[in-house]
Amino acid sequence: MVLTALRGLLLWGNLALVASSNPNSQSLLQSSSQTPSSTSLQESFQVYQPVLFDPSGDNSCDVELLLMDHIFGASYGSPFVGDYKPPRCVFDTVRIKLKVTARGRQYDRLALMYLGDNEVFRTSTAEPTTNGIVWTYIKEMSQYNSLWQAPQKLIFDLGNIINDIYTGSFYVTLTAHFSYRQAARTADIILPISSKRSVSNSASSFSVPTDNTTVMVEIPAAAMRAVVSISACGQSEEEFWWSNVPNEDTQGFESTVGGLYGYTPFREVQLYIDGILAGLVWPFPIIFTGGVAPGYWRPIVGIDTFDLRQPEIDISPFLPMLQDGELHSFEIRVTGLNVSADGKATFANTVGSYWVVTGNIFLYLEEGYPSKDVTMKDSQGPQVEAPLPTFSISRKLARNQSGGNESLSYSVVAERTFRTKSSQFSWSQTLSFSNSGLLNRQGYSQVNKQLTTGKNIITERGDTPTSNSTSFKYPLVVNATYGITANGLTIDSWMLRGLNFETTGGPGISTYSLTSGPSYLRTTQSGKARYSSVTGGSSTSWGDTVEKYESETNGQAYQQSVHAINGTVVHNTGSQDKVQATPQDHESGRGSVKAILGKGPGSPAP
């Protein structure tokens, strides 16, 4: 019987060690009486194709390890830090299970998990209620197999605030299961594009536009394929980037709803290698559980809220240039648009405050390395075709009879192609974006209709070229109307959004499709919600949300249709149990729309 303890990972609670009858099994379990009782908690959930936490393998490895059991209270700048040690058996499959409970009043919070300086998981929290909530998410983590094989500093950064107003702490447990299943090949080396602050027990994300995101990297001569994953999402002024306006209109409704956020609703994430544009990401408009109107997201959270996908850029055409034994620069930029007086759009080369950004470089080495000699490749750089996007911009500001601004309509349409090519590989991207926005009622009502589509293709050239492709579509329509009186405030909203992609696969397990091989996903969320708050009194939140989900992964199809009204699941064709909650949540009202959502009229939260 073999037991392995992870030293330094347990900050509180009673420890129990349990070993299974499998002589190679190691399990470390823990419970704590401080965690809220799960019997009275509302279960929140993200709709996704289920992942089996402990898949059966060849019985040579069947290990479960507790990686973290921690309370995130006043935790800004104080991440959980522990020492991970790999199990003493041969494994190629790793799954993690995240369980979170919370009670009280609190915003949704962003959380990032690192192995050393590499971000390996980005998630966010649901907003707790007075009675409390709980959720569990299981994630495939085998794509980071080369990191799991070695001891690592495990850092989990969930910044939270506790004060007289925001009282909810997050009780988090993180468990990993290891097995051997002769799974798909994964990257041999994973290099971080990050601020590399694990040495000081800190999170390694960049904050854009403040930070310089350039890192210097040496690429081994044995690398035969290289893929960069990009993890990037907006916060604060950039959380609702898809609803932002041109810079000249940010003060257009200052006298009514206050300042608006700028740089238009267009965003482009760019990867540069040695100052050369290497690929692009036009991001998915993530909506966290406090976004637009809180009533939407109980108990169904937004698409990808518990697991933010990381789009990929195949940089294999750059390999000949990078394999010279020298250091090369990798940089991630995020940009919006400036619009001139004559309506022409150009890259702003910056955004508002702020985007949380990291990347990983996945390297696949030649078979037989290091015992096999490596032939040095031609160091010539790739051919890059990167014409600037074509933009079409319109805007119209209408005034009322008293001379004040009554409405603003604007639109942004963008098209872009990108291609890079070497003697062995070519990488191409075709991207399209449109967003039409309307603010009326002197800024108290806003609707945005957005559509992002694209297709990425990587081709291995030669006598018989082979290609893999990923196509995607992100539709979004959101309307929100604010009512502000001396007695309180209201938010009325409706929305329709989706995430669709189809991929033929690629090397290893994709950080975008979250699987290996061909797969597809088609999911939509629609609904309406209302929030009302009485000044100095209570608030009421109401919501009606429908999600329809269809996917296929590893040849296994999955469908789920779920409908929730006022926190109660009234229809569910999937495996989630029916979730009951009080039809309406009542708590002390918040002082402004901006204090609730992070945008809109009023002052922000303290």
Coordinates of C-alpha atoms in Angstrom, one line a residue:
M1 CA 0.0 0.0 0.0
V2 CA 1.5 3.3 -1.1
L3 CA 0.5 6.8 0.2
T4 CA 1.6 10.1 -1.2
A5 CA 1.0 13.4 0.6
L6 CA 1.2 16.7 -1.1
R7 CA 3.1 18.9 1.5
G8 CA 2.2 22.5 1.7
L9 CA -1.2 22.2 -0.1
L10 CA -3.4 22.0 3.0
L11 CA -4.1 25.2 4.9
W12 CA -6.9 24.1 7.1
G13 CA -9.3 21.3 7.9
N14 CA -9.0 17.7 9.1
L15 CA -6.8 15.4 7.0
A16 CA -7.7 11.8 6.2
L17 CA -5.5 9.5 4.1
V18 CA -7.2 6.7 2.2
A19 CA -5.6 4.1 -0.1
S20 CA -7.5 1.8 -2.4
S21 CA -6.8 -1.8 -2.9
N22 CA -4.9 -1.0 -6.1
P23 CA -1.2 -1.2 -5.0
N24 CA -0.4 1.7 -7.3
S25 CA -3.2 3.9 -6.1
Q26 CA -2.6 7.0 -4.0
S27 CA -5.5 9.1 -2.6
L28 CA -5.4 12.2 -0.4
L29 CA -8.8 13.3 0.9
Q30 CA -9.9 16.1 3.2
S31 CA -13.0 17.5 4.7
S32 CA -13.7 20.6 6.7
S33 CA -16.5 21.6 9.1
Q34 CA -16.1 25.2 8.0
T35 CA -17.6 24.5 4.6
P36 CA -21.3 25.5 4.3
S37 CA -23.6 22.5 4.5
S38 CA -24.3 21.4 0.9
T39 CA -27.8 20.2 1.7
S40 CA -29.2 23.8 1.8
L41 CA -27.2 25.2 -1.1
Q42 CA -28.5 26.0 -4.6
E43 CA -26.5 24.1 -7.3
S44 CA -25.2 26.3 -10.1
F45 CA -24.0 24.6 -13.3
Q46 CA -22.5 25.2 -16.7
V47 CA -24.0 23.1 -19.5
Y48 CA -21.2 21.1 -21.2
Q49 CA -20.5 17.6 -22.4
P50 CA -19.7 15.6 -19.3
V51 CA -16.1 14.6 -18.6
L52 CA -15.5 11.5 -16.5
F53 CA -13.3 12.4 -13.6
D54 CA -11.8 8.9 -13.0
P55 CA -11.8 7.1 -16.4
S56 CA -10.7 3.5 -16.3
G57 CA -7.2 2.8 -17.6
D58 CA -5.0 -0.3 -17.7
N59 CA -4.9 -0.5 -13.9
S60 CA -1.2 0.4 -13.7
C61 CA -2.2 3.9 -12.4
D62 CA -5.3 4.9 -10.6
V63 CA -4.4 7.9 -8.4
E64 CA -6.5 10.6 -6.8
L65 CA -4.8 13.6 -5.2
L66 CA -6.2 16.5 -3.3
L67 CA -4.4 19.6 -4.7
M68 CA -6.1 22.3 -2.8
D69 CA -8.6 22.9 0.0
H70 CA -8.8 26.6 0.7
I71 CA -11.0 29.5 1.7
F72 CA -10.7 32.6 -0.5
G73 CA -11.8 35.5 1.7
A74 CA -9.9 38.8 1.5
S75 CA -7.6 37.2 -1.1
Y76 CA -6.6 40.0 -3.6
G77 CA -2.9 39.6 -4.1
S78 CA -2.8 36.5 -1.9
P79 CA -3.2 33.4 -4.1
F80 CA -3.2 29.8 -2.8
V81 CA 0.3 28.4 -3.2
G82 CA 1.2 24.7 -2.8
D83 CA 3.8 22.2 -3.9
Y84 CA 2.6 19.5 -6.4
K85 CA 4.5 16.2 -6.7
P86 CA 3.5 13.8 -9.4
P87 CA 2.2 10.3 -8.4
R88 CA 4.7 7.4 -8.5
C89 CA 3.2 5.6 -11.5
V90 CA 3.1 6.1 -15.3
F91 CA 0.2 8.2 -16.4
D92 CA -0.9 10.0 -19.5
T93 CA -4.4 11.2 -18.5
V94 CA -5.2 13.9 -15.9
R95 CA -8.6 15.2 -15.0
I96 CA -9.4 17.8 -12.3
K97 CA -12.5 18.4 -10.2
L98 CA -13.2 21.8 -8.9
K99 CA -15.9 22.2 -6.2
V100 CA -16.9 25.6 -4.8
T101 CA -19.3 26.7 -2.2
A102 CA -20.2 30.2 -1.1
R103 CA -22.8 32.1 0.9
G104 CA -23.5 35.8 1.3
R105 CA -23.2 38.8 -1.0
Q106 CA -20.4 38.9 -3.5
Y107 CA -19.4 39.7 -7.1
D108 CA -18.4 37.1 -9.6
R109 CA -14.7 36.7 -9.5
L110 CA -12.1 35.6 -12.0
A111 CA -9.7 32.7 -11.0
L112 CA -6.6 31.5 -12.7
M113 CA -4.7 28.2 -12.0
Y114 CA -1.0 27.9 -12.7
L115 CA 1.6 25.1 -12.7
G116 CA 4.7 27.1 -12.2
D117 CA 4.5 30.1 -14.6
N118 CA 2.1 28.3 -17.0
E119 CA -1.6 29.2 -16.8
V120 CA -3.5 25.9 -17.2
F121 CA -7.1 26.8 -16.2
R122 CA -9.1 30.0 -16.2
T123 CA -12.5 30.0 -14.5
S124 CA -14.9 32.3 -12.8
T125 CA -17.3 32.1 -9.9
A126 CA -21.0 32.3 -9.7
E127 CA -22.5 35.0 -7.6
P128 CA -23.6 33.6 -4.2
T129 CA -26.9 34.1 -2.5
T130 CA -27.9 34.6 1.1
N131 CA -28.7 30.9 1.4
G132 CA -25.6 29.8 -0.4
I133 CA -24.6 28.1 -3.7
V134 CA -22.4 25.2 -4.8
W135 CA -21.0 24.1 -8.1
T136 CA -18.7 21.4 -9.4
Y137 CA -16.8 21.4 -12.7
I138 CA -14.6 18.5 -14.1
K139 CA -12.0 19.4 -16.7
E140 CA -9.7 17.5 -19.0
M141 CA -6.1 18.5 -18.2
S142 CA -4.1 15.9 -20.1
Q143 CA -3.0 18.6 -22.6
Y144 CA -0.6 19.8 -19.9
N145 CA 0.8 16.3 -19.3
S146 CA 4.5 17.3 -19.6
L147 CA 3.9 19.8 -16.7
W148 CA 2.2 17.3 -14.6
Q149 CA 5.1 14.8 -15.0
A150 CA 7.4 17.0 -12.9
P151 CA 7.1 18.7 -9.4
Q152 CA 5.5 22.1 -9.8
K153 CA 4.5 25.1 -7.7
L154 CA 0.7 25.1 -7.9
I155 CA -0.8 28.6 -7.7
F156 CA -4.5 29.3 -7.7
D157 CA -5.4 33.0 -7.9
L158 CA -8.9 34.0 -6.9
G159 CA -8.9 37.6 -5.9
N160 CA -11.8 38.3 -3.5
I161 CA -12.9 41.2 -1.3
I162 CA -14.5 40.9 2.2
N163 CA -16.0 43.9 3.9
D164 CA -19.2 45.1 5.5
I165 CA -21.0 45.0 2.2
Y166 CA -19.4 42.0 0.4
T167 CA -19.5 39.1 2.8
G168 CA -19.2 36.0 0.7
S169 CA -16.1 33.8 0.9
F170 CA -15.4 31.0 -1.6
Y171 CA -14.7 27.6 -0.2
V172 CA -12.7 25.7 -2.9
T173 CA -11.5 22.2 -3.2
L174 CA -9.5 21.0 -6.2
T175 CA -8.8 17.3 -6.8
A176 CA -6.9 15.6 -9.6
H177 CA -7.2 12.0 -11.0
F178 CA -4.3 10.3 -12.8
S179 CA -4.5 7.2 -15.0
Y180 CA -2.9 5.6 -18.0
R181 CA -5.1 5.1 -21.0
Q182 CA -2.7 5.2 -24.0
A183 CA -4.3 8.5 -24.8
A184 CA -3.5 11.0 -27.6
R185 CA 0.0 12.4 -27.8
T186 CA 0.5 15.7 -26.0
A187 CA 3.1 18.4 -26.2
D188 CA 6.6 17.4 -25.1
I189 CA 7.5 20.9 -23.8
I190 CA 5.1 23.8 -22.8
L191 CA 6.7 27.2 -22.4
P192 CA 4.9 30.1 -20.7
I193 CA 4.2 33.5 -22.2
S194 CA 3.6 35.1 -18.8
S195 CA 5.1 37.5 -16.3
K196 CA 6.8 34.5 -14.6
R197 CA 6.2 35.5 -11.0
S198 CA 5.8 32.0 -9.5
V199 CA 9.2 32.4 -7.8
S200 CA 7.6 35.1 -5.6
N201 CA 4.5 33.0 -5.0
S202 CA 2.5 35.3 -7.2
A203 CA 0.2 34.9 -10.2
S204 CA 1.9 35.2 -13.6
S205 CA -0.8 37.0 -15.7
F206 CA -0.2 40.2 -17.6
S207 CA -2.5 43.2 -17.3
V208 CA -2.9 44.9 -20.6
P209 CA -2.4 47.7 -21.6
T210 CA -0.2 48.4 -18.5
D211 CA 2.3 45.5 -18.7
N212 CA 5.0 44.8 -21.2
T213 CA 4.0 41.3 -22.4
T214 CA 7.2 40.4 -24.2
V215 CA 9.0 37.3 -23.1
M216 CA 12.3 35.8 -24.5
V217 CA 12.2 32.1 -25.4
E218 CA 14.6 29.6 -26.9
I219 CA 13.0 27.0 -29.1
P220 CA 14.8 23.6 -29.3
A221 CA 16.0 22.4 -32.7
A222 CA 14.1 19.1 -32.3
A223 CA 10.7 20.9 -32.4
M224 CA 8.6 19.7 -35.3
R225 CA 5.3 21.4 -34.5
A226 CA 4.5 24.5 -32.4
V227 CA 1.1 25.8 -31.3
V228 CA 0.5 28.9 -29.1
S229 CA -2.6 29.1 -26.9
I230 CA -3.9 32.5 -25.9
S231 CA -5.9 33.1 -22.7
A232 CA -7.3 36.6 -22.7
C233 CA -10.5 38.3 -21.3
G234 CA -11.5 41.8 -20.4
Q235 CA -12.2 43.1 -16.9
S236 CA -13.4 46.4 -15.4
E237 CA -13.7 48.9 -18.3
E238 CA -13.2 46.1 -20.8
E239 CA -15.5 43.4 -19.3
F240 CA -18.3 44.4 -21.7
W241 CA -16.0 45.5 -24.6
W242 CA -18.6 44.3 -27.1
S243 CA -20.9 47.2 -25.9
N244 CA -18.2 50.0 -26.0
V245 CA -18.6 53.1 -28.1
P246 CA -16.2 55.2 -30.2
N247 CA -13.9 57.4 -28.1
E248 CA -15.6 60.6 -29.2
D249 CA -18.9 59.4 -27.7
T250 CA -17.7 58.3 -24.3
Q251 CA -18.9 61.6 -22.8
G252 CA -22.1 61.8 -24.9
F253 CA -24.4 61.0 -22.0
E254 CA -22.3 62.3 -19.1
S255 CA -25.2 64.3 -17.7
T256 CA -27.5 61.3 -17.5
V257 CA -25.8 57.9 -17.2
G258 CA -22.2 59.1 -16.8
G259 CA -19.1 58.2 -18.9
L260 CA -19.1 55.3 -21.3
Y261 CA -16.2 53.0 -22.2
G262 CA -14.4 53.5 -25.5
Y263 CA -12.3 52.1 -28.4
T264 CA -15.4 50.8 -30.1
P265 CA -16.8 47.3 -29.6
F266 CA -14.1 45.7 -31.8
R267 CA -11.2 43.9 -30.2
E268 CA -8.2 42.0 -31.7
V269 CA -5.7 39.9 -29.8
Q270 CA -2.4 39.7 -31.7
L271 CA 0.6 37.4 -31.3
Y272 CA 4.0 38.8 -32.4
I273 CA 7.2 36.8 -32.7
D274 CA 10.4 38.9 -33.0
G275 CA 8.2 41.8 -33.9
I276 CA 6.5 39.9 -36.7
L277 CA 2.7 39.4 -36.6
A278 CA 2.2 35.6 -36.2
G279 CA -1.5 35.2 -35.7
L280 CA -4.8 36.7 -34.5
V281 CA -7.6 36.0 -32.1
W282 CA -11.0 37.7 -32.4
P283 CA -12.4 36.9 -28.9
F284 CA -15.5 35.2 -27.8
P285 CA -17.7 37.7 -25.8
I286 CA -17.7 36.0 -22.4
I287 CA -20.4 37.1 -20.0
F288 CA -19.7 36.4 -16.3
T289 CA -22.5 35.6 -13.8
G290 CA -22.9 39.2 -12.7
G291 CA -23.1 40.4 -16.3
V292 CA -26.0 42.3 -17.9
A293 CA -28.6 41.2 -15.3
P294 CA -27.9 38.8 -12.4
G295 CA -31.2 36.9 -12.9
Y296 CA -30.0 35.2 -16.1
W297 CA -27.4 33.2 -14.3
R298 CA -29.2 31.3 -11.5
P299 CA -28.7 28.4 -11.6
I300 CA -27.5 28.2 -15.3
V301 CA -24.3 30.2 -15.7
G302 CA -23.1 31.7 -18.9
I303 CA -21.5 29.9 -21.8
D304 CA -17.9 28.9 -20.8
T305 CA -18.1 30.8 -17.5
F306 CA -16.6 27.9 -15.6
D307 CA -13.9 27.1 -18.2
L308 CA -12.8 29.9 -20.5
R309 CA -11.5 28.5 -23.8
Q310 CA -8.0 29.3 -25.1
P311 CA -7.9 29.9 -28.9
E312 CA -4.8 28.6 -30.7
I313 CA -2.4 29.9 -33.2
D314 CA -0.2 27.4 -35.1
I315 CA 3.2 28.9 -35.4
S316 CA 4.9 25.9 -37.1
P317 CA 5.7 28.1 -40.2
F318 CA 8.0 30.1 -37.8
L319 CA 10.0 27.1 -36.6
P320 CA 12.9 27.3 -39.1
M321 CA 13.5 30.9 -38.0
L322 CA 13.3 30.1 -34.3
Q323 CA 15.6 27.0 -34.2
D324 CA 18.9 28.7 -34.3
G325 CA 19.8 28.3 -30.6
E326 CA 19.1 32.0 -29.9
L327 CA 16.4 33.7 -27.8
H328 CA 13.4 35.0 -29.6
S329 CA 10.7 37.4 -28.4
F330 CA 7.0 36.5 -28.0
E331 CA 4.5 39.2 -27.3
I332 CA 0.7 39.4 -26.9
R333 CA -1.1 42.6 -27.7
V334 CA -4.8 43.7 -27.4
T335 CA -6.2 46.5 -29.4
G336 CA -9.4 48.4 -30.1
L337 CA -10.1 51.1 -32.6
N338 CA -9.7 54.8 -33.0
V339 CA -12.3 56.5 -35.3
S340 CA -11.3 59.8 -36.9
A341 CA -13.7 62.7 -37.6
D342 CA -14.2 61.5 -41.1
G343 CA -15.3 58.1 -40.0
K344 CA -12.1 56.1 -40.7
A345 CA -11.0 53.4 -38.3
T346 CA -7.4 52.6 -37.4
F347 CA -5.9 50.4 -34.7
A348 CA -5.6 52.2 -31.4
N349 CA -2.8 49.9 -30.3
T350 CA -4.3 50.0 -26.8
V351 CA -7.5 49.3 -24.9
G352 CA -9.2 50.5 -21.7
S353 CA -8.3 49.0 -18.4
Y354 CA -7.8 46.1 -18.5
W355 CA -7.3 42.6 -20.1
V356 CA -5.9 39.6 -18.2
V357 CA -3.6 37.9 -20.7
T358 CA -1.2 34.8 -20.8
G359 CA -0.1 32.3 -23.4
N360 CA 1.5 28.9 -23.7
I361 CA 3.8 27.5 -26.4
F362 CA 3.1 23.8 -27.0
L363 CA 6.1 22.1 -28.7
Y364 CA 6.0 18.7 -30.2
L365 CA 9.5 17.2 -30.7
E366 CA 10.7 14.8 -33.4
E367 CA 10.2 11.2 -32.6
G368 CA 13.2 9.6 -31.0
Y369 CA 14.6 12.8 -29.6
P370 CA 17.0 13.1 -27.7
S371 CA 18.6 9.9 -28.7
K372 CA 18.2 10.8 -32.4
D373 CA 20.4 13.3 -34.0
V374 CA 18.6 16.5 -35.1
T375 CA 19.3 18.1 -38.4
M376 CA 19.5 21.9 -38.2
K377 CA 16.9 23.6 -40.4
D378 CA 17.1 26.6 -42.6
S379 CA 16.8 29.7 -40.4
Q380 CA 14.9 31.7 -43.0
G381 CA 11.8 33.4 -41.7
P382 CA 8.3 32.6 -43.0
Q383 CA 6.5 34.5 -45.7
V384 CA 3.8 36.6 -44.0
E385 CA 0.8 38.1 -45.7
A386 CA -0.9 40.4 -43.2
P387 CA -2.9 43.1 -44.9
L388 CA -4.7 45.5 -42.5
P389 CA -8.4 44.8 -41.9
T390 CA -11.0 46.6 -43.9
F391 CA -13.3 48.6 -41.7
S392 CA -16.7 50.2 -42.2
I393 CA -17.8 52.6 -39.5
S394 CA -21.0 54.6 -39.0
R395 CA -22.3 56.7 -36.2
K396 CA -25.2 59.1 -35.6
L397 CA -25.9 61.2 -32.6
A398 CA -29.5 62.6 -32.2
R399 CA -30.5 65.4 -29.9
N400 CA -33.8 66.0 -28.2
Q401 CA -35.8 69.3 -28.1
S402 CA -33.9 70.6 -25.1
G403 CA -30.6 70.2 -26.9
G404 CA -29.4 67.2 -25.0
N405 CA -28.2 64.0 -26.5
E406 CA -31.1 61.6 -27.0
S407 CA -29.7 58.6 -28.9
L408 CA -26.5 57.3 -30.4
S409 CA -26.4 54.7 -33.1
Y410 CA -23.1 53.2 -34.3
S411 CA -21.8 50.2 -36.2
V412 CA -18.5 48.6 -36.9
V413 CA -17.9 46.0 -39.7
A414 CA -14.4 44.4 -40.0
E415 CA -12.9 41.8 -42.4
R416 CA -9.4 40.4 -42.2
T417 CA -7.2 37.7 -43.7
F418 CA -3.8 36.5 -42.5
R419 CA -1.4 34.0 -43.8
T420 CA 2.1 32.8 -43.0
K421 CA 4.0 30.1 -44.9
S422 CA 7.3 28.2 -44.7
S423 CA 8.6 25.4 -46.9
Q424 CA 6.8 22.9 -44.6
F425 CA 3.7 24.6 -43.2
S426 CA 1.2 27.3 -44.0
W427 CA -1.2 28.9 -41.5
S428 CA -4.2 31.0 -42.7
Q429 CA -7.0 32.9 -41.0
T430 CA -10.2 34.4 -42.4
L431 CA -12.1 36.6 -40.0
S432 CA -15.3 38.7 -40.0
F433 CA -16.9 40.9 -37.4
S434 CA -20.0 43.2 -37.2
N435 CA -21.5 45.1 -34.3
S436 CA -24.4 47.5 -34.4
G437 CA -25.2 49.4 -31.3
L438 CA -28.0 51.8 -30.2
L439 CA -28.2 53.9 -27.0
N440 CA -31.4 55.7 -26.6
R441 CA -33.6 57.3 -23.9
Q442 CA -30.6 59.6 -23.2
G443 CA -28.4 56.5 -22.6
Y444 CA -30.6 54.6 -20.3
S445 CA -31.3 51.9 -22.9
Q446 CA -28.7 50.1 -25.0
V447 CA -28.9 47.2 -27.5
N448 CA -25.9 45.6 -29.3
K449 CA -26.1 43.0 -32.1
Q450 CA -22.7 41.4 -32.8
L451 CA -21.5 38.5 -35.0
T452 CA -17.9 37.2 -35.1
T453 CA -17.0 34.4 -37.6
G454 CA -13.7 32.9 -38.6
K455 CA -11.8 29.9 -40.0
N456 CA -8.3 28.9 -39.2
I457 CA -6.4 26.4 -41.4
I458 CA -3.0 24.7 -40.8
T459 CA -1.5 22.8 -43.8
E460 CA 1.5 20.6 -43.8
R461 CA 2.8 21.1 -47.3
G462 CA 4.5 18.5 -49.6
D463 CA 3.6 16.1 -52.4
T464 CA 0.4 15.2 -50.5
P465 CA -0.6 18.2 -48.4
T466 CA -2.7 17.5 -45.3
S467 CA -4.8 20.2 -43.5
N468 CA -6.7 20.7 -40.3
S469 CA -9.2 23.5 -39.8
T470 CA -11.3 25.2 -37.1
S471 CA -14.3 27.3 -38.0
F472 CA -16.3 29.3 -35.5
K473 CA -19.3 31.6 -35.1
Y474 CA -20.2 33.8 -32.0
P475 CA -23.6 35.5 -32.3
L476 CA -24.7 38.0 -29.6
V477 CA -27.7 40.2 -29.1
V478 CA -28.1 42.0 -25.8
N479 CA -30.6 44.7 -24.7
A480 CA -30.6 46.4 -21.3
T481 CA -32.8 49.3 -20.1
Y482 CA -32.1 51.1 -16.8
G483 CA -34.7 52.9 -14.7
I484 CA -33.4 55.3 -12.1
T485 CA -35.6 57.1 -9.6
A486 CA -35.2 58.6 -6.1
N487 CA -36.7 55.5 -4.7
G488 CA -34.5 52.9 -6.4
L489 CA -33.5 51.4 -9.7
T490 CA -34.5 48.7 -12.2
I491 CA -32.7 46.7 -14.9
D492 CA -34.8 45.1 -17.7
S493 CA -33.0 43.0 -20.2
W494 CA -33.2 40.3 -22.9
M495 CA -30.5 38.5 -24.7
L496 CA -29.7 35.8 -27.3
R497 CA -26.1 34.5 -27.7
G498 CA -24.3 31.5 -28.9
L499 CA -21.0 29.7 -29.4
N500 CA -20.5 27.4 -32.4
F501 CA -17.4 25.7 -33.7
E502 CA -16.3 22.7 -35.8
T503 CA -12.8 21.4 -35.9
T504 CA -11.0 18.5 -37.6
G505 CA -8.5 18.4 -34.8
G506 CA -4.8 18.9 -34.7
P507 CA -1.7 17.8 -32.7
G508 CA -2.5 16.8 -29.2
I509 CA -5.5 18.0 -27.1
S510 CA -6.7 21.4 -28.1
T511 CA -7.1 24.2 -25.5
Y512 CA -9.9 25.5 -27.6
S513 CA -12.0 22.4 -28.4
L514 CA -10.9 20.9 -25.0
T515 CA -10.4 17.5 -26.7
S516 CA -8.3 15.7 -29.4
G517 CA -9.5 14.9 -32.9
P518 CA -12.6 16.1 -34.7
S519 CA -15.3 17.7 -32.7
Y520 CA -18.1 20.3 -32.9
L521 CA -20.2 22.4 -30.6
R522 CA -23.4 24.3 -31.1
T523 CA -24.9 26.1 -28.1
T524 CA -27.3 29.0 -27.6
Q525 CA -28.6 30.9 -24.6
S526 CA -31.6 33.1 -24.6
G527 CA -33.7 34.8 -22.0
K528 CA -35.0 37.8 -20.2
A529 CA -34.3 39.2 -16.8
R530 CA -35.3 41.9 -14.4
Y531 CA -33.6 43.4 -11.3
S532 CA -35.2 46.0 -9.0
S533 CA -33.7 47.6 -5.9
V534 CA -35.3 49.9 -3.4
T535 CA -33.0 52.7 -2.0
G536 CA -32.0 51.7 1.4
G537 CA -34.1 48.5 1.2
S538 CA -34.2 45.2 -0.5
S539 CA -33.7 44.0 -4.1
T540 CA -35.5 41.5 -6.2
S541 CA -34.0 39.5 -9.1
W542 CA -36.0 37.7 -11.7
G543 CA -34.8 35.6 -14.7
D544 CA -35.9 33.2 -17.4
T545 CA -33.1 31.5 -19.3
V546 CA -33.0 28.7 -21.9
E547 CA -29.9 26.9 -23.1
K548 CA -29.7 24.4 -26.0
Y549 CA -26.5 22.5 -26.3
E550 CA -25.3 20.0 -28.9
S551 CA -21.8 18.6 -29.2
E552 CA -19.7 15.7 -30.4
T553 CA -16.3 14.7 -28.9
N554 CA -14.3 11.6 -29.5
G555 CA -17.2 10.2 -31.5
Q556 CA -19.6 10.6 -28.6
A557 CA -22.6 12.9 -29.3
Y558 CA -24.3 14.9 -26.5
Q559 CA -27.4 17.0 -26.3
Q560 CA -29.0 19.0 -23.5
S561 CA -31.8 21.4 -23.3
V562 CA -32.4 23.2 -20.0
H563 CA -34.8 26.0 -19.0
A564 CA -34.7 27.8 -15.7
I565 CA -37.1 30.4 -14.3
N566 CA -36.3 32.4 -11.1
G567 CA -33.6 30.0 -10.1
T568 CA -35.6 26.9 -10.6
V569 CA -34.9 24.4 -13.4
V570 CA -38.3 23.7 -14.9
H571 CA -37.1 21.6 -17.9
N572 CA -33.9 19.6 -18.4
T573 CA -33.2 16.9 -20.9
G574 CA -29.6 16.4 -19.7
S575 CA -28.1 14.7 -16.7
Q576 CA -28.3 17.6 -14.2
D577 CA -30.8 17.0 -11.4
K578 CA -33.6 19.5 -11.0
V579 CA -32.4 22.5 -9.0
Q580 CA -34.7 24.3 -6.6
A581 CA -34.3 27.8 -5.3
T582 CA -36.4 30.6 -3.9
P583 CA -38.3 32.1 -6.9
Q584 CA -36.9 35.5 -6.0
D585 CA -33.8 36.5 -4.2
H586 CA -34.1 39.4 -1.7
E587 CA -31.1 41.2 -0.2
S588 CA -30.1 44.8 0.6
G589 CA -30.3 46.9 -2.6
R590 CA -27.1 48.2 -4.2
G591 CA -26.7 51.9 -4.8
S592 CA -26.3 52.0 -8.6
V593 CA -26.4 50.0 -11.8
K594 CA -22.6 50.3 -12.1
A595 CA -22.2 48.9 -8.6
I596 CA -24.2 45.9 -9.7
L597 CA -22.8 45.3 -13.2
G598 CA -19.6 47.2 -13.5
K599 CA -21.1 49.4 -16.3
G600 CA -24.1 51.7 -16.6
P601 CA -25.4 54.7 -14.6
G602 CA -24.1 55.6 -11.2
S603 CA -20.9 55.1 -9.2
P604 CA -18.9 51.9 -9.0
A605 CA -18.9 49.6 -6.0
P606 CA -16.5 50.6 -3.2

